[in-house]
Coordinates of C-alpha atoms in Angstrom, one line a residue:
Chain A
M1 CA 138.1 89.7 177.2
V2 CA 138.4 92.3 180.1
R3 CA 142.0 93.4 180.7
G4 CA 143.5 92.9 184.1
D5 CA 145.0 96.1 184.3
L6 CA 141.5 98.0 184.0
P7 CA 139.6 98.6 187.4
I8 CA 136.4 97.9 185.6
S9 CA 135.1 97.0 189.0
D10 CA 135.5 100.4 190.0
L11 CA 134.7 101.7 186.8
L12 CA 130.9 100.3 186.8
R13 CA 130.6 101.1 190.8
I14 CA 128.2 103.6 189.9
D15 CA 127.7 106.1 193.2
F16 CA 125.6 104.2 195.7
V17 CA 124.4 101.4 193.4
D18 CA 127.3 98.7 192.9
I19 CA 126.4 96.9 189.8
S20 CA 128.9 94.5 190.5
D21 CA 126.9 91.9 187.8
L22 CA 128.0 94.4 185.3
A23 CA 131.5 94.6 186.4
Q24 CA 132.6 91.2 185.3
T25 CA 132.8 92.3 181.9
S26 CA 132.8 95.1 179.3
G27 CA 130.1 95.5 176.8
E28 CA 130.0 92.0 174.6
W29 CA 129.8 94.5 171.6
L30 CA 132.9 96.0 172.5
R31 CA 134.8 92.8 172.5
G32 CA 135.4 92.9 168.7
G33 CA 133.8 89.3 167.9
G34 CA 131.2 88.2 165.8
P35 CA 130.6 88.3 161.8
E36 CA 132.6 91.1 159.9
S37 CA 133.7 92.7 163.2
D38 CA 136.8 94.4 161.8
I39 CA 134.2 96.9 159.7
V40 CA 130.7 96.0 161.5
I41 CA 131.4 97.1 165.4
S42 CA 127.4 96.0 166.5
S43 CA 124.1 95.4 165.3
R44 CA 121.6 96.7 167.3
I45 CA 117.8 96.5 167.4
R46 CA 115.1 98.5 169.3
L47 CA 111.4 98.4 169.7
A48 CA 109.5 101.4 171.2
R49 CA 106.5 100.0 173.2
N50 CA 103.8 101.8 175.3
L51 CA 101.3 100.9 178.1
A52 CA 97.5 101.2 176.8
E53 CA 96.4 102.8 180.0
Y54 CA 98.6 105.9 180.6
P55 CA 99.2 108.9 178.3
F56 CA 102.5 109.3 176.4
V57 CA 105.5 110.2 178.7
N58 CA 105.5 113.9 177.5
Q59 CA 101.9 114.2 178.9
A60 CA 102.3 112.0 181.9
G61 CA 102.3 113.8 185.5
P62 CA 104.7 112.9 188.4
I63 CA 102.5 110.0 189.7
E64 CA 101.6 108.5 186.2
R65 CA 105.2 108.1 185.4
H66 CA 106.0 106.5 188.6
E67 CA 103.2 104.0 188.0
I68 CA 104.5 103.6 184.4
E69 CA 107.8 103.2 186.2
N70 CA 106.7 100.7 188.5
T71 CA 104.6 98.6 186.1
L72 CA 107.1 98.3 183.9
K73 CA 110.0 97.5 186.6
D74 CA 107.6 94.6 187.9
A75 CA 106.9 93.4 184.0
I76 CA 111.0 93.6 183.6
S77 CA 111.6 91.4 186.6
G78 CA 109.1 89.1 185.6
I79 CA 111.6 88.1 182.4
S80 CA 113.1 84.7 182.6
G81 CA 115.8 84.5 179.7
N82 CA 117.9 87.3 180.9
K83 CA 119.3 88.7 184.3
L84 CA 118.5 91.9 184.1
E85 CA 119.0 94.8 187.0
Y86 CA 116.9 98.0 187.1
F87 CA 118.3 101.5 188.1
S88 CA 116.6 104.4 188.7
V89 CA 118.3 107.0 186.3
D90 CA 116.7 110.2 188.3
E91 CA 118.9 109.2 191.6
F92 CA 122.1 109.2 189.0
S93 CA 124.3 112.3 189.2
P94 CA 125.0 113.4 185.7
L95 CA 128.5 112.7 185.4
D96 CA 126.8 108.9 186.0
R97 CA 124.5 109.5 183.7
Q98 CA 126.5 110.5 180.9
F99 CA 128.7 107.3 181.6
L100 CA 125.8 105.1 180.6
V101 CA 125.2 107.3 177.4
E102 CA 128.9 106.7 176.6
R103 CA 128.4 102.8 177.2
Q104 CA 125.6 103.1 174.7
L105 CA 123.3 101.9 177.5
I106 CA 120.7 104.8 177.5
S107 CA 120.1 107.7 175.2
R108 CA 121.5 111.5 175.4
E109 CA 117.6 112.2 176.0
H110 CA 117.2 109.9 178.2
A111 CA 120.3 111.0 180.7
E112 CA 119.3 114.8 180.0
S113 CA 115.1 114.4 180.9
E114 CA 113.8 114.8 184.3
G115 CA 111.7 112.7 186.4
A116 CA 110.7 109.2 187.4
R117 CA 112.9 107.1 184.8
G118 CA 115.3 104.1 184.6
V119 CA 117.3 101.5 182.8
A120 CA 117.4 98.0 183.3
I121 CA 121.0 96.2 182.0
D122 CA 122.0 93.0 181.9
P123 CA 125.7 91.9 182.5
S124 CA 126.7 91.5 179.2
E125 CA 125.4 94.8 178.3
R126 CA 123.6 93.4 175.1
V127 CA 120.3 94.1 176.5
S128 CA 118.9 97.5 178.1
L129 CA 115.5 98.5 178.5
M130 CA 114.8 102.4 179.1
V131 CA 111.7 103.2 181.0
N132 CA 110.0 106.3 180.3
E133 CA 112.4 107.8 177.7
E134 CA 110.3 109.2 174.9
D135 CA 108.2 106.1 175.0
H136 CA 107.1 104.4 178.2
L137 CA 109.5 101.3 177.2
R138 CA 112.5 101.3 174.5
I139 CA 114.0 98.0 174.6
Q140 CA 117.7 97.6 173.2
V141 CA 119.4 94.6 171.9
M142 CA 122.9 94.9 171.1
H143 CA 125.2 91.9 169.3
S144 CA 128.6 92.3 168.4
G145 CA 129.6 92.5 164.6
L146 CA 126.9 91.7 161.8
D147 CA 124.6 89.5 163.8
L148 CA 120.8 91.2 163.4
E149 CA 119.0 87.9 162.9
S150 CA 119.9 86.6 166.5
A151 CA 119.6 90.4 167.8
W152 CA 115.8 90.2 166.7
K153 CA 115.1 86.8 168.0
E154 CA 116.3 88.1 171.4
I155 CA 114.7 91.1 171.5
S156 CA 111.3 89.5 170.1
R157 CA 111.7 87.3 173.3
I158 CA 111.9 89.5 175.7
D159 CA 109.0 91.8 174.1
D160 CA 106.7 88.6 173.9
E161 CA 107.8 88.2 178.2
I162 CA 107.1 91.5 178.6
E163 CA 103.6 91.8 176.8
K164 CA 102.2 88.7 178.8
Q165 CA 102.4 91.0 181.9
V166 CA 101.2 94.4 180.6
T167 CA 99.1 95.7 178.0
Y168 CA 100.5 97.4 175.1
A169 CA 99.1 100.2 172.9
F170 CA 98.4 98.5 170.0
D171 CA 96.0 99.4 167.4
D172 CA 95.2 96.7 164.5
R173 CA 95.3 98.9 161.5
L174 CA 98.3 101.2 162.8
G175 CA 100.2 98.6 164.9
Y176 CA 102.0 99.8 168.1
L177 CA 101.4 103.1 168.8
T178 CA 103.9 105.5 169.8
A179 CA 104.6 109.0 171.1
C180 CA 106.2 110.3 167.7
P181 CA 104.3 109.0 164.8
T182 CA 107.8 108.4 162.8
N183 CA 108.0 105.1 164.8
A184 CA 104.4 103.9 164.9
G185 CA 103.8 100.4 163.3
T186 CA 106.8 98.2 164.5
G187 CA 108.1 100.5 166.5
L188 CA 111.5 99.0 164.9
R189 CA 114.8 100.7 164.5
V190 CA 117.3 98.7 163.4
S191 CA 121.2 100.1 163.4
V192 CA 124.2 98.7 162.2
M193 CA 127.3 100.8 163.4
L194 CA 130.1 100.4 161.0
H195 CA 133.8 101.7 161.1
L196 CA 134.9 102.9 157.6
P197 CA 138.1 104.8 157.7
A198 CA 138.9 103.9 154.3
V199 CA 135.8 105.2 153.1
A200 CA 136.3 108.2 154.5
L201 CA 140.0 108.9 153.5
T202 CA 139.2 108.2 150.1
E203 CA 136.0 110.9 150.5
Q204 CA 133.6 108.3 149.0
V205 CA 131.1 108.7 152.3
E206 CA 128.8 111.2 150.8
K207 CA 128.6 109.2 147.6
I208 CA 127.5 105.9 149.2
F209 CA 125.4 107.6 152.0
R210 CA 123.1 109.5 149.6
S211 CA 122.5 106.2 147.6
L212 CA 121.3 105.1 150.9
Q213 CA 118.9 107.7 151.6
K214 CA 117.2 106.8 148.6
I215 CA 116.2 103.4 149.7
S216 CA 114.8 105.1 153.4
V217 CA 118.4 104.3 155.5
A218 CA 119.4 106.7 157.4
V219 CA 122.8 107.7 158.5
R220 CA 124.0 108.8 161.8
G221 CA 127.0 109.1 163.9
L222 CA 128.3 107.0 166.9
Y223 CA 125.9 108.3 169.4
G224 CA 122.8 108.1 167.2
E225 CA 120.8 110.8 166.4
G226 CA 122.0 114.2 165.9
S227 CA 125.7 113.1 166.2
Q228 CA 128.6 113.9 164.1
P229 CA 130.5 110.7 162.3
A230 CA 133.5 111.0 165.2
G231 CA 136.2 108.4 164.6
D232 CA 135.0 107.0 161.1
F233 CA 131.8 105.3 162.8
Y234 CA 128.7 105.6 161.3
Q235 CA 125.2 103.8 161.9
I236 CA 123.1 102.9 159.3
S237 CA 119.2 102.4 160.2
N238 CA 116.0 102.0 158.9
Q239 CA 113.8 105.1 158.7
I240 CA 110.2 103.5 157.9
T241 CA 108.6 101.6 161.1
L242 CA 105.0 101.2 159.2
G243 CA 103.8 99.2 156.7
R244 CA 106.4 96.3 156.6
D245 CA 107.1 93.7 158.8
E246 CA 110.0 93.5 161.0
T247 CA 111.9 91.0 158.9
N248 CA 111.4 92.9 155.8
L249 CA 112.9 96.3 157.6
I250 CA 115.8 94.3 159.1
D251 CA 116.7 93.0 155.8
T252 CA 116.8 96.4 154.2
V253 CA 119.2 97.2 156.4
A254 CA 120.8 94.1 156.5
D255 CA 120.9 94.2 152.7
V256 CA 123.3 97.2 152.2
V257 CA 125.7 96.4 154.9
P258 CA 127.6 93.9 152.5
T259 CA 127.8 96.6 150.0
I260 CA 129.2 99.0 152.3
I261 CA 131.6 96.4 153.5
E262 CA 132.7 95.9 150.1
Y263 CA 133.4 99.5 149.8
E264 CA 135.5 99.8 152.5
R265 CA 137.5 96.8 151.8
K266 CA 138.1 98.0 148.2
A267 CA 139.1 101.3 149.4
R268 CA 141.7 99.9 151.9
E269 CA 143.0 98.0 148.9
Y270 CA 143.4 100.8 146.8
L271 CA 145.2 102.6 149.5
Q272 CA 147.7 99.7 150.1
E273 CA 148.3 99.6 146.6
E274 CA 148.3 102.9 145.6
K275 CA 149.1 104.8 148.7
K276 CA 151.1 102.5 150.7
E277 CA 153.7 105.1 151.8
V278 CA 151.4 107.7 152.7
L279 CA 149.0 105.4 154.4
H280 CA 151.6 103.6 156.7
D281 CA 153.1 107.1 157.4
R282 CA 149.3 108.4 158.4
I283 CA 149.0 105.2 160.9
S284 CA 152.2 105.4 162.5
R285 CA 151.9 108.9 162.9
A286 CA 148.3 108.3 164.5
Y287 CA 150.0 105.8 166.4
G288 CA 153.1 107.7 167.6
I289 CA 150.9 110.6 168.7
L290 CA 148.5 108.6 170.7
R291 CA 151.6 107.0 172.7
N292 CA 153.3 110.1 173.1
A293 CA 150.8 112.9 173.6
Q294 CA 150.8 115.1 177.0
T295 CA 147.5 116.5 176.3
I296 CA 144.8 115.4 173.8
T297 CA 141.3 116.2 173.4
S298 CA 138.1 113.3 172.7
E299 CA 137.7 114.2 169.1
E300 CA 141.8 113.9 168.4
T301 CA 141.7 110.6 170.2
M302 CA 138.8 109.3 168.3
H303 CA 140.5 110.8 165.0
Y304 CA 143.9 108.8 165.7
L305 CA 142.2 105.7 167.1
S306 CA 140.2 105.3 164.0
R307 CA 143.7 105.1 161.9
V308 CA 145.0 102.5 164.6
R309 CA 142.3 100.4 164.5
M310 CA 142.4 100.6 160.7
G311 CA 146.0 99.7 160.7
I312 CA 145.7 96.8 162.9
N313 CA 143.0 95.2 160.4
M314 CA 145.4 95.8 157.7
G315 CA 148.3 94.2 159.4
L316 CA 150.2 97.4 159.5
I317 CA 150.2 97.2 163.5
K318 CA 151.0 93.9 165.0
D319 CA 151.4 94.8 168.7
L320 CA 147.7 96.0 169.7
R321 CA 144.5 93.8 169.4
I322 CA 140.9 95.3 168.3
P323 CA 139.3 94.8 171.4
T324 CA 142.1 97.0 173.1
V325 CA 141.4 99.7 170.6
N326 CA 137.3 99.2 171.0
E327 CA 137.7 100.0 174.4
L328 CA 139.7 103.0 174.7
F329 CA 137.3 104.5 171.9
I330 CA 134.9 104.3 174.9
Y331 CA 137.1 104.5 177.8
T332 CA 138.7 107.9 176.8
Q333 CA 135.3 109.5 176.4
P334 CA 134.8 112.3 178.9
A335 CA 132.6 110.3 181.9
H336 CA 134.5 107.3 181.3
L337 CA 137.9 108.9 182.3
Q338 CA 136.5 110.6 185.2
K339 CA 135.0 107.6 186.8
L340 CA 138.5 105.9 186.1
S341 CA 140.5 108.4 187.6
G342 CA 137.7 108.7 190.1
S343 CA 137.7 112.3 190.1
E344 CA 135.4 114.7 188.3
M345 CA 137.9 117.1 186.2
N346 CA 137.7 119.6 184.1
S347 CA 138.1 119.7 180.1
A348 CA 141.8 120.7 180.3
N349 CA 142.6 118.2 183.2
R350 CA 140.7 115.8 181.3
N351 CA 143.1 116.0 178.2
I352 CA 145.9 115.5 180.4
E353 CA 144.1 112.5 182.1
R354 CA 143.4 111.0 178.6
A355 CA 147.0 111.5 177.4
R356 CA 148.3 109.5 180.5
Y357 CA 145.6 106.8 180.2
L358 CA 146.4 106.0 176.1
R359 CA 150.4 106.2 177.0
E360 CA 149.8 103.8 179.8
H361 CA 147.6 101.6 177.6
L362 CA 149.5 101.8 174.5
D363 CA 152.9 101.4 175.8
G364 CA 154.4 98.1 174.0
S365 CA 155.3 96.7 177.7
G366 CA 151.5 97.0 179.1
S367 CA 149.8 93.7 179.9
D368 CA 146.9 94.2 177.7
N369 CA 148.6 93.5 174.0
G370 CA 148.9 89.7 173.8
G371 CA 151.2 88.6 171.4
S372 CA 153.0 91.8 171.5
T373 CA 156.0 92.5 169.4
G374 CA 157.2 94.6 172.1
G375 CA 157.2 97.9 169.9
S376 CA 158.4 101.1 171.2
G377 CA 159.6 104.2 170.2
N378 CA 158.1 107.2 168.7
G379 CA 156.4 105.8 165.5
G380 CA 155.0 102.8 166.8
S381 CA 155.4 99.2 165.4
L382 CA 154.6 98.7 161.8
A383 CA 154.9 95.8 159.5
Chain B
M1 CA 110.0 108.2 148.6
K2 CA 107.7 111.2 148.2
C3 CA 108.3 114.6 149.2
Q4 CA 107.3 115.6 152.6
Y5 CA 105.1 118.6 150.8
C6 CA 103.8 117.3 147.7
D7 CA 103.3 114.2 145.6
R8 CA 106.1 114.6 143.7
T9 CA 109.6 112.0 144.4
A10 CA 111.8 113.3 147.2
T11 CA 115.3 114.0 145.4
L12 CA 116.9 115.7 148.2
H13 CA 117.6 114.1 151.6
I14 CA 118.6 116.7 154.3
T15 CA 119.1 115.6 157.7
E16 CA 119.2 119.1 159.7
L17 CA 120.7 119.7 163.0
V18 CA 118.8 122.0 165.3
D19 CA 119.8 122.5 168.8
G20 CA 121.6 119.2 168.8
K21 CA 118.2 117.3 167.4
A22 CA 118.5 116.0 163.9
T23 CA 115.7 116.2 161.5
E24 CA 115.3 114.4 158.2
L25 CA 113.8 116.2 155.4
H26 CA 113.0 114.8 151.8
L27 CA 112.3 117.4 149.3
C28 CA 111.9 117.3 145.6
K29 CA 113.5 119.7 143.5
E30 CA 111.3 122.7 143.8
H31 CA 110.8 122.4 147.6
A32 CA 114.6 121.8 147.9
Q33 CA 115.3 125.1 146.1
E34 CA 112.7 127.0 148.6
Y35 CA 114.5 125.5 151.2
L36 CA 118.2 126.0 149.9
T37 CA 116.9 129.8 149.2
Q38 CA 116.0 130.3 153.0
A39 CA 118.9 128.9 154.2
D40 CA 121.1 131.0 151.8
A41 CA 119.5 133.9 153.0
G42 CA 120.7 133.6 156.7
G43 CA 117.0 132.8 158.0
T44 CA 116.5 129.0 159.6
P45 CA 114.7 127.4 157.0
S46 CA 110.9 127.1 158.5
I47 CA 111.3 123.5 157.6
G48 CA 111.7 121.0 160.8
A49 CA 109.9 118.1 161.9
P50 CA 106.9 120.4 163.3
S51 CA 106.9 122.8 160.8
A52 CA 107.2 120.1 158.2
L53 CA 103.9 118.9 159.3
S54 CA 102.4 122.3 159.5
Q55 CA 103.5 122.9 156.1
H56 CA 102.0 119.6 155.0
L57 CA 98.8 120.7 156.3
T58 CA 98.6 124.0 154.6
V59 CA 98.1 122.1 151.4
G60 CA 94.4 122.5 150.6
N61 CA 94.1 124.0 153.8
T62 CA 92.6 127.6 154.2
E63 CA 94.0 129.7 157.2
E64 CA 90.5 129.0 158.7
D65 CA 90.5 125.1 158.3
L66 CA 93.9 125.3 159.9
K67 CA 92.8 127.4 163.0
R68 CA 90.0 124.9 163.2
L69 CA 92.1 122.1 162.9
D70 CA 94.7 123.4 165.4
Q71 CA 91.8 124.1 168.3
K72 CA 90.8 120.4 168.0
V73 CA 91.6 118.7 171.2
C74 CA 91.8 115.3 172.2
P75 CA 89.4 114.4 175.2
V76 CA 91.4 111.9 176.5
C77 CA 94.7 113.7 177.3
G78 CA 93.8 116.8 176.5
I79 CA 96.5 117.9 174.0
S80 CA 95.3 120.1 170.9
F81 CA 96.5 119.7 167.8
Y82 CA 98.4 122.8 167.5
E83 CA 100.8 121.4 170.6
F84 CA 101.2 118.4 169.0
R85 CA 102.3 120.3 165.7
N86 CA 104.6 122.3 167.8
S87 CA 106.0 119.4 169.8
G88 CA 105.9 116.5 167.3
R89 CA 104.6 114.3 170.2
L90 CA 101.2 112.9 170.7
G91 CA 99.9 112.8 174.0
C92 CA 98.3 109.8 174.6
P93 CA 97.3 106.5 172.0
N94 CA 93.7 107.9 171.6
D95 CA 95.4 111.0 169.6
Y96 CA 95.5 108.4 166.6
E97 CA 92.1 108.1 166.8
C98 CA 91.0 111.3 167.4
F99 CA 93.8 113.1 164.8
Q100 CA 93.3 110.3 162.4
Q101 CA 92.1 112.4 159.6
E102 CA 95.2 114.7 160.0
L103 CA 97.6 112.0 160.7
E104 CA 96.9 109.9 157.9
G105 CA 98.6 112.2 155.5
L106 CA 101.8 112.5 157.8
L107 CA 102.0 108.8 158.4
L108 CA 101.8 108.4 154.5
N109 CA 104.8 110.9 153.9
I110 CA 106.7 109.5 156.8
H111 CA 106.5 105.8 156.0
G112 CA 104.6 105.5 152.4
E113 CA 102.1 103.3 154.0
T114 CA 99.4 103.3 156.9
K115 CA 98.7 99.8 157.5
H116 CA 100.8 98.3 160.0
V117 CA 102.3 94.6 158.8
G118 CA 104.2 92.4 161.4
K119 CA 104.0 91.6 165.0
R120 CA 100.9 91.9 167.1
P121 CA 100.2 91.0 170.8
S122 CA 99.7 87.5 171.1
S123 CA 96.6 88.1 173.1
G124 CA 95.4 90.5 170.0
A125 CA 94.7 94.0 169.9
P126 CA 93.0 95.4 173.3
D127 CA 90.1 97.2 173.7
L128 CA 92.1 100.6 173.4
S129 CA 89.1 102.9 174.2
S130 CA 88.5 101.3 177.7
H131 CA 92.1 101.8 178.4
T132 CA 92.4 105.1 177.1
Q133 CA 89.4 105.8 179.3
V134 CA 91.6 105.4 182.4
I135 CA 93.6 108.4 181.1
Q136 CA 90.6 110.5 180.8
M137 CA 89.4 109.6 184.4
R138 CA 93.0 110.4 185.8
R139 CA 92.5 113.1 184.4
Q140 CA 89.1 114.4 185.7
L141 CA 90.4 113.0 189.1
T142 CA 93.2 115.4 189.3
E143 CA 90.8 118.2 188.5
A144 CA 88.2 117.2 191.3
V145 CA 90.8 117.2 193.6
S146 CA 92.1 120.8 192.6
E147 CA 88.3 121.7 193.1
E148 CA 88.1 120.1 196.3
N149 CA 85.4 117.9 194.9
Y150 CA 86.3 115.1 197.1
E151 CA 83.3 113.2 196.4
L152 CA 83.5 113.1 192.7
A153 CA 87.5 112.5 193.5
S154 CA 86.7 109.2 195.6
Q155 CA 84.3 107.8 193.1
L156 CA 86.6 108.4 190.2
R157 CA 89.2 106.6 192.0
D158 CA 87.2 103.5 192.7
E159 CA 86.3 103.2 188.8
I160 CA 89.8 103.8 188.2
R161 CA 90.8 100.8 190.4
D162 CA 88.0 98.4 189.1
L163 CA 88.7 99.3 185.6
Q164 CA 92.6 98.7 186.2
A165 CA 91.7 95.2 188.1
A166 CA 89.4 94.1 185.5
F167 CA 92.6 94.9 183.0
R168 CA 94.6 92.9 184.8
R169 CA 91.9 89.9 185.1
Q170 CA 91.9 90.2 181.3
R171 CA 95.5 89.7 180.9
S172 CA 96.0 86.6 183.2
G173 CA 92.7 85.3 182.0
G174 CA 92.8 85.6 178.3
G175 CA 89.7 87.8 178.2
Q176 CA 87.3 85.7 180.3
D177 CA 87.7 88.2 183.0
E178 CA 84.8 87.1 185.8
G179 CA 86.0 83.4 185.8
A180 CA 89.6 84.2 186.4
D181 CA 88.8 85.8 189.5
A182 CA 86.3 83.8 190.9
G183 CA 88.7 81.3 193.1
Q184 CA 90.5 84.8 194.4

């Protein structure tokens, strides 16, 4: 649910384009529903596709890039099951591009590159299609919680509908051909985003992820390739795309998720039983800092929000809901803060604005925390 | 998973961050040691996605072989194998055909397989060579215009248009291109 006190309609009014349909809701994946959503934030699948009659994006000239964009724009508008709106990323300001990156609707590479390119987004923000990223088309479907099966059904249907209208670069032997050979074959990347604060606190992260790499599963931070695991968020995904079918690749990732969830639950149990006071103290302090800081960096915010999120899930904080915290992770990112306040700010001013925003939204009297126990004071309300 | 430089099993898996780009490395004990020694010496280890490929290609190839490989150029998009080695990105679908031999080992190292299993277009695999021919013709068209050979340019433009129209007919008519357009 969207909180009434957030001017989301303004947030999503991107310069000259009013994406009013998007403004009706925040991203579905942020709402914290879905199976195992206390630990699994989202299930994402992407498909890489290219048109057979054009060079890959890195070799395409300006005219070809426009033709690719137009061809795919037409094909996207022909998709019947989703209400998609197309935006030209090239026409957005750097701030708006960053905003879409923070929202997980486009990649950093797509934001930072040049030339004709775009993104189609559905109002629930569950589906996004990037045009002229590394490949001509990158289809992405993101569901809340652990929900890979329905994400696959949805993305495969979208892929089918586009394929009826264009000719994909597909080879009998090698499958879907992509600009980078690491994506060839299925063009499929399955990513599950997990929140693992207790695993991180008990210093088991490396051990778990070393064992994952043995079975060709990669681990990345919140914003994908090359990003740091801020806020104890980790994405696990398949490395191989060729030689196994989509279901098999999805299962490779899906099969390890329950084990990681179990690790996290065991770590939380251990902390609650063996380190109860220290844990309570750390969570209380985190909540206290977020509710009282006068200036705070994005990294610090992620760090403390992670602890608060764990505190809610462990029943130690009762006057705050998970969707609120999930949204705060995103809304306190630099571009979101600037869109929310309606002005561009330097880093120092952003830190002040971030602290103000957090105080406002974590205040016990705030309108967002249904079932609030009205906790106030420095330490926050703990069980 | 195999080491990306030899046939031994990879025991060390590294995600390397260079300029914000992550590169995954899968190395056997020996190659891992080489990599770590280079890193310790303060230099940038000469292993990354493109250079990993170049290292991979050095196995069993003399310097002359490599020079010859690097000069191989895709007639469709015009990129050389050298350019691919440096950027890690191919130029067009035809590169998979043109550099087939060179890519085979790389695909095997990355995926452990070289044969696609899974989803296929409902209309089957397209005739790729006729589609990539258009890529080549567009390149020729740009050249003709820059050389002010407008007669050739106009001829190429018409041919491209005809081919694209034929592709559209194939798509809408499921391959019966002549019939699909008859009533238009």
